[in-house]
Tab-separated table of N, CA and C in Angstrom:
chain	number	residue	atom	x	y	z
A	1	UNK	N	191.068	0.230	-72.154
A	1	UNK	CA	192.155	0.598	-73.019
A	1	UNK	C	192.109	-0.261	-74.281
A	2	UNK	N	192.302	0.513	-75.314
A	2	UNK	CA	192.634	-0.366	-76.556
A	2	UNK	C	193.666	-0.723	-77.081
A	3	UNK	N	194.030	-1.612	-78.232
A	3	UNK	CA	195.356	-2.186	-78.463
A	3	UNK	C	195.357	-2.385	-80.026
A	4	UNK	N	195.760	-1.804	-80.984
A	4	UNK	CA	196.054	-1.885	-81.708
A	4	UNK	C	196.735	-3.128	-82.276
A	5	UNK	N	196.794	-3.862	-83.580
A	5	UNK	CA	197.061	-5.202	-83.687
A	5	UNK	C	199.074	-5.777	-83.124
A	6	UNK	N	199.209	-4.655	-83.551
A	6	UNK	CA	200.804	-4.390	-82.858
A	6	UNK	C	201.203	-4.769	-81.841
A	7	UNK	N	200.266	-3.719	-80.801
A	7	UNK	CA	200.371	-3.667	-79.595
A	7	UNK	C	199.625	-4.659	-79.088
A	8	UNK	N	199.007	-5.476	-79.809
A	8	UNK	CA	198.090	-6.783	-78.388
A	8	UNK	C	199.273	-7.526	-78.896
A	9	UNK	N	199.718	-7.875	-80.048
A	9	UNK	CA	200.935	-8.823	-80.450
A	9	UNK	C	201.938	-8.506	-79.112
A	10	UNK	N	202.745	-7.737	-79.177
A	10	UNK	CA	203.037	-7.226	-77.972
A	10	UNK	C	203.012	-7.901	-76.725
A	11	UNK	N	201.698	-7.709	-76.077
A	11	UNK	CA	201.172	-7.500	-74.886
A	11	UNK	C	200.650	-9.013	-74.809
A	12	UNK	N	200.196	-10.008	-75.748
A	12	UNK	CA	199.772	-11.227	-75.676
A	12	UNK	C	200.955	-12.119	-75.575
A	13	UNK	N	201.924	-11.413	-76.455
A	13	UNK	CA	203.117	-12.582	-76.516
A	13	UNK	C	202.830	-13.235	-77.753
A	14	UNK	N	201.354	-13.177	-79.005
A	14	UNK	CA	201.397	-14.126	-79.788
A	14	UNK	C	201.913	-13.909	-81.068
A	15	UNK	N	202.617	-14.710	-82.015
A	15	UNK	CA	202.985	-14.489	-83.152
A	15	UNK	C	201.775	-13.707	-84.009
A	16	UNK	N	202.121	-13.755	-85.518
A	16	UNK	CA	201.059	-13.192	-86.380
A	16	UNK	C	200.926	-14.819	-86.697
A	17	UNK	N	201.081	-15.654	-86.773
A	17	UNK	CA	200.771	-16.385	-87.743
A	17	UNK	C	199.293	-17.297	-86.789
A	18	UNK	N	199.822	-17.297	-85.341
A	18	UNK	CA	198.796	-17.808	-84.275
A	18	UNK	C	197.353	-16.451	-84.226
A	19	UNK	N	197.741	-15.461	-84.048
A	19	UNK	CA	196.819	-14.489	-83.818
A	19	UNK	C	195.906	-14.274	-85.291
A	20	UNK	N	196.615	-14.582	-86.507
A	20	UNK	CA	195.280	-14.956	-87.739
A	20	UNK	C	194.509	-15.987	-87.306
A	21	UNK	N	194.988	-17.240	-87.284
A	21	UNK	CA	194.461	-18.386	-86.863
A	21	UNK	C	193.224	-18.213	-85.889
A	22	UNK	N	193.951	-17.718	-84.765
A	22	UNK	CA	192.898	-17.617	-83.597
A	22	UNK	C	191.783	-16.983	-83.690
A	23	UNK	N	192.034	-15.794	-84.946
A	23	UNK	CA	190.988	-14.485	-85.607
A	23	UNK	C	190.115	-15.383	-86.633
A	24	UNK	N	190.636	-16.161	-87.383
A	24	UNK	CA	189.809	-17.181	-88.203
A	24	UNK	C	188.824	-17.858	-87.753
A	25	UNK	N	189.253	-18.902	-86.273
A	25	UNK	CA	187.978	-19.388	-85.221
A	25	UNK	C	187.132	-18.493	-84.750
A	26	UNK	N	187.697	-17.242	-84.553
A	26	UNK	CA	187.043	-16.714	-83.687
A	26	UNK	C	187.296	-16.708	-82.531
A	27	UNK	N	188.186	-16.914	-81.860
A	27	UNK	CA	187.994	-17.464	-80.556
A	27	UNK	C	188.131	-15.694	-80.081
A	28	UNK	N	189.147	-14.952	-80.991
A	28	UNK	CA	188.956	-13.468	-80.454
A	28	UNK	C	187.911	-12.687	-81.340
A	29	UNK	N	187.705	-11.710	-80.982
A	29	UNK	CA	186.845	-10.971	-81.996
A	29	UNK	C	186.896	-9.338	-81.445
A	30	UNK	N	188.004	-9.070	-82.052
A	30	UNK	CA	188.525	-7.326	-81.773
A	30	UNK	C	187.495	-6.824	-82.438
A	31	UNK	N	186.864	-5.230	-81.971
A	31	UNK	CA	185.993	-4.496	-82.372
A	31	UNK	C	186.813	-3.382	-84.190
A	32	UNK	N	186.601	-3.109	-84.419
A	32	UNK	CA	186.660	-2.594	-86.178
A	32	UNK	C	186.847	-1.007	-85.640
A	33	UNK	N	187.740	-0.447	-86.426
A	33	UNK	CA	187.706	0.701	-86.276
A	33	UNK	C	188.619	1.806	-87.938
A	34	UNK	N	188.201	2.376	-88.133
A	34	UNK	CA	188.305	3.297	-89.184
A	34	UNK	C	190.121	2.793	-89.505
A	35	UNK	N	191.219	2.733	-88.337
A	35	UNK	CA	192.199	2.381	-88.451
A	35	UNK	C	192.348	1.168	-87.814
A	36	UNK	N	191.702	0.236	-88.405
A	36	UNK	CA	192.133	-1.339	-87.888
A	36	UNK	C	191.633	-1.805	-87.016
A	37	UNK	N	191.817	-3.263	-86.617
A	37	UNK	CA	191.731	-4.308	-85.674
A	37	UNK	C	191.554	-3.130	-83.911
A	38	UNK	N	191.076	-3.618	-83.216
A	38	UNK	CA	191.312	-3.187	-82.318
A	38	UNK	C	191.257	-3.813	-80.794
A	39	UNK	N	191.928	-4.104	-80.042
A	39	UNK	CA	191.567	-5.473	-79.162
A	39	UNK	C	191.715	-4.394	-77.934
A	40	UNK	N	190.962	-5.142	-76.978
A	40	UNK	CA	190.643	-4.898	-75.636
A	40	UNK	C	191.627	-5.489	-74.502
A	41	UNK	N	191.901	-5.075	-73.415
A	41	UNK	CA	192.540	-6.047	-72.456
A	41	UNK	C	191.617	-7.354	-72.006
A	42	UNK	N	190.586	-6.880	-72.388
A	42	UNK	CA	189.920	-8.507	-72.308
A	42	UNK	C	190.163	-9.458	-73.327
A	43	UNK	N	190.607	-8.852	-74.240
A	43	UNK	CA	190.955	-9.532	-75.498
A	43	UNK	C	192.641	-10.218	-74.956
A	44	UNK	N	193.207	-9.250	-74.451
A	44	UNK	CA	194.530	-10.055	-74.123
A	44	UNK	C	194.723	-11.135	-72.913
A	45	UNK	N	193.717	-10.891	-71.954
A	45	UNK	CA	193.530	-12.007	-70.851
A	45	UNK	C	192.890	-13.013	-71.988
A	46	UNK	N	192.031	-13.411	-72.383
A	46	UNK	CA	191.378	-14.775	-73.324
A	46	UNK	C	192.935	-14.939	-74.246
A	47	UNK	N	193.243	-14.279	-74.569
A	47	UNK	CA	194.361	-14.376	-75.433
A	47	UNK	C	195.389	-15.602	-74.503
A	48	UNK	N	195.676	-15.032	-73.385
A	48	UNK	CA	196.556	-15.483	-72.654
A	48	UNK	C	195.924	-16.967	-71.874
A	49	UNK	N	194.473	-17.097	-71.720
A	49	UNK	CA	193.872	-18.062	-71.640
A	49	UNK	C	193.790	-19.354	-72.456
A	50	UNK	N	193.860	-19.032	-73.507
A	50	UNK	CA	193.933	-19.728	-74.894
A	50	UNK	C	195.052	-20.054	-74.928
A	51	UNK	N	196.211	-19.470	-75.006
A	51	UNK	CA	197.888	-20.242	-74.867
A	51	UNK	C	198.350	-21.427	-73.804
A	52	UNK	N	197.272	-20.282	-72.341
A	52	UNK	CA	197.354	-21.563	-71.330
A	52	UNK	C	196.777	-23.028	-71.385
A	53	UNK	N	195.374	-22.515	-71.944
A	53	UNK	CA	195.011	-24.208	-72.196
A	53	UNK	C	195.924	-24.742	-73.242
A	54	UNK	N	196.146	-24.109	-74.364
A	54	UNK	CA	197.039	-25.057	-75.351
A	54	UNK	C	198.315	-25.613	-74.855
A	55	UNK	N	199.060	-24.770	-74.292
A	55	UNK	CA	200.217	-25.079	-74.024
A	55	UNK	C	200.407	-25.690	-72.572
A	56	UNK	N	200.059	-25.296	-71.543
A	56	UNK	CA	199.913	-25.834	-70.650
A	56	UNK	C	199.205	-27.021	-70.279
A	57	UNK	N	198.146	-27.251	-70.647
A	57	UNK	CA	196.894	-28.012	-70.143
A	57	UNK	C	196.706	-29.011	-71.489
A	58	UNK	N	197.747	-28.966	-72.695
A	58	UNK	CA	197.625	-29.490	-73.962
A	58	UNK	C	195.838	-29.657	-74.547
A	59	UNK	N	194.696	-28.392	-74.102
A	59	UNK	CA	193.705	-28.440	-74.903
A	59	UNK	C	194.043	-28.610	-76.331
A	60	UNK	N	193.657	-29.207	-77.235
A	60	UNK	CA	193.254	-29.792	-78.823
A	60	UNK	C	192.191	-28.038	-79.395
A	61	UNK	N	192.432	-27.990	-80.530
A	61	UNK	CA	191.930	-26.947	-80.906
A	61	UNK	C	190.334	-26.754	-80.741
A	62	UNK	N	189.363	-28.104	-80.998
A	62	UNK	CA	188.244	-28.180	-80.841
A	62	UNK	C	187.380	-28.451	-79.326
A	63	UNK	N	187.978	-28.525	-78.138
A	63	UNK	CA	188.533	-28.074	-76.951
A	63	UNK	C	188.306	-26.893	-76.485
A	64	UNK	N	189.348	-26.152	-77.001
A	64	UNK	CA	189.529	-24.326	-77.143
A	64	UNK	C	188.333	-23.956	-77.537
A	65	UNK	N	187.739	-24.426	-78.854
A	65	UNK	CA	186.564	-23.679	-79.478
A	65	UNK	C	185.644	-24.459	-78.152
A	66	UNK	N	185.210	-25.121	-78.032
A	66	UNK	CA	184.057	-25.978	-76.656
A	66	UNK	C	184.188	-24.652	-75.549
A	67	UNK	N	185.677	-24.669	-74.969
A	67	UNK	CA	185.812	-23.635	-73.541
A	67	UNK	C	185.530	-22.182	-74.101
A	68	UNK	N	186.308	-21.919	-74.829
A	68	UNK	CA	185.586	-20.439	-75.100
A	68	UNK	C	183.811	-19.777	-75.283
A	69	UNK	N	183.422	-20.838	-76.213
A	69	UNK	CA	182.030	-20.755	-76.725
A	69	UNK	C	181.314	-21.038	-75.142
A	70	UNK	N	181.804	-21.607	-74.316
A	70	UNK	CA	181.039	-21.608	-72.561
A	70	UNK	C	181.553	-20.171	-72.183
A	71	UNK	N	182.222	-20.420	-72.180
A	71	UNK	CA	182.887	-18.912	-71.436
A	71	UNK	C	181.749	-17.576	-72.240
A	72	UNK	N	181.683	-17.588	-73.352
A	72	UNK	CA	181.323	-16.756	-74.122
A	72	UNK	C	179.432	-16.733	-73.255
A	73	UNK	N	179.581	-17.799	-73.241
A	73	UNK	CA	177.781	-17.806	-72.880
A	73	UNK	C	177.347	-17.431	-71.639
A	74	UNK	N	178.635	-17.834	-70.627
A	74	UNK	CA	178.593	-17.658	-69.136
A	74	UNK	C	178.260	-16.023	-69.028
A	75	UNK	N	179.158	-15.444	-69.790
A	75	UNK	CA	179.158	-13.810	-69.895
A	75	UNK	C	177.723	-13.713	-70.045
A	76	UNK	N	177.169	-13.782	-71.088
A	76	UNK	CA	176.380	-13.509	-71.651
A	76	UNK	C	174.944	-13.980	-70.406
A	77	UNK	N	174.902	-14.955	-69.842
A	77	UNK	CA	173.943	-15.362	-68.550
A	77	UNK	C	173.875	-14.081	-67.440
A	78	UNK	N	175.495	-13.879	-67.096
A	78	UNK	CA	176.067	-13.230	-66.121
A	78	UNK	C	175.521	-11.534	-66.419
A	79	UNK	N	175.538	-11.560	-67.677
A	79	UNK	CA	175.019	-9.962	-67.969
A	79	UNK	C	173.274	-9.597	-67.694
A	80	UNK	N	172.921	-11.116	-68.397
A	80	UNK	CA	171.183	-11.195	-67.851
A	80	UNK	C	171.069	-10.797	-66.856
A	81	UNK	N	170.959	-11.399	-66.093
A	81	UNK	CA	171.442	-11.714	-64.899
A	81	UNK	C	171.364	-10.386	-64.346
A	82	UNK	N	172.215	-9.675	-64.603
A	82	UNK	CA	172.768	-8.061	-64.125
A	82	UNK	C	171.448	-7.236	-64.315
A	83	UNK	N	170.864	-7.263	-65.217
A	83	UNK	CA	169.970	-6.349	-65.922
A	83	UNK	C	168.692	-7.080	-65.590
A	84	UNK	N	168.746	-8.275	-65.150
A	84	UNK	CA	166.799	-8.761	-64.127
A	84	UNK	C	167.237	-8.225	-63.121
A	85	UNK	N	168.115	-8.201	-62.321
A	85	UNK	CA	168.458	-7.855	-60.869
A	85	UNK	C	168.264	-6.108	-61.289
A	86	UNK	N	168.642	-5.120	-61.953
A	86	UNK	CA	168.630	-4.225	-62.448
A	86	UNK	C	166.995	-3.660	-62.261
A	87	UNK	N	166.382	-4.493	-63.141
A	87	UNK	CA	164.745	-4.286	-63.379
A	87	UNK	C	164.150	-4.735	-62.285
A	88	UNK	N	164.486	-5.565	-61.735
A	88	UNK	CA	163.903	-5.815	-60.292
A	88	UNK	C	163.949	-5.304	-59.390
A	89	UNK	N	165.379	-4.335	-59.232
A	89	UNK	CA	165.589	-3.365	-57.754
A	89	UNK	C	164.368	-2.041	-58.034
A	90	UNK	N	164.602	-1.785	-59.623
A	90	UNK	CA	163.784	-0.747	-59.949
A	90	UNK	C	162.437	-0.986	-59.463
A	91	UNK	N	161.262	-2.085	-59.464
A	91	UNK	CA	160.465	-2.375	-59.824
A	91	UNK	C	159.942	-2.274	-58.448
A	92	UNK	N	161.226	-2.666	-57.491
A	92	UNK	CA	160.997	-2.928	-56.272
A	92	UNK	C	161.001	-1.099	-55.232
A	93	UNK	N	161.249	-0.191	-56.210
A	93	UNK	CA	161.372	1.011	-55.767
A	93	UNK	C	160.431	1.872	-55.682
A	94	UNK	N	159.551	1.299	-56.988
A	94	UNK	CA	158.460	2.082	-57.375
A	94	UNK	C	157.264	1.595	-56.257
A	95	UNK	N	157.206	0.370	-56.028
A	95	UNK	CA	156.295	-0.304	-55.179
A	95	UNK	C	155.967	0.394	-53.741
């Protein structure tokens, strides 16, 4: 499902003035669309992740950028990952 900048405001709980900010780091990065911003519910769980470390756990902004940028990479292993196991079941079919 998608979310329009409105509606993740909404659904995140975050102001506009935090959700530029957070769009400035990067820490989110909604996909572009002919009518605007467009965020994902994955976009609103990290969203809600990001408040928790700040507010809860008092992470420091450069912190936030450290955990996300892991998180970001973990995905990114985790997808490898998916797609050797992928090429390997195949590989293992043909045999």
């Amino acid at each position: 499902m998608t979310l329009n900048k409105q509606e993740f405001l909404i659904s995140s709980g975050l102001r506009v003035q935090t959700l530029e900010f957070w769009l400035e780091q990067r820490w989110l990065i909604p996909t572009e669309a002919a009518s605007g911003a467009q965020f994902s519910d994955a976009d609103v769980a990290r969203a809600h992740l990001i408040r928790d470390l700040k507010s809860d756990l008092g992470v420091n902004d450069e912190g936030i950028h450290v955990i996300v940028h892991l998180i970001d990479q973990l995905h990114g292993v985790r997808q490898a990952f998916a797609l050797m196991r992928t090429a390997l079941d195949d590989d293992s079919r043909t045999v």
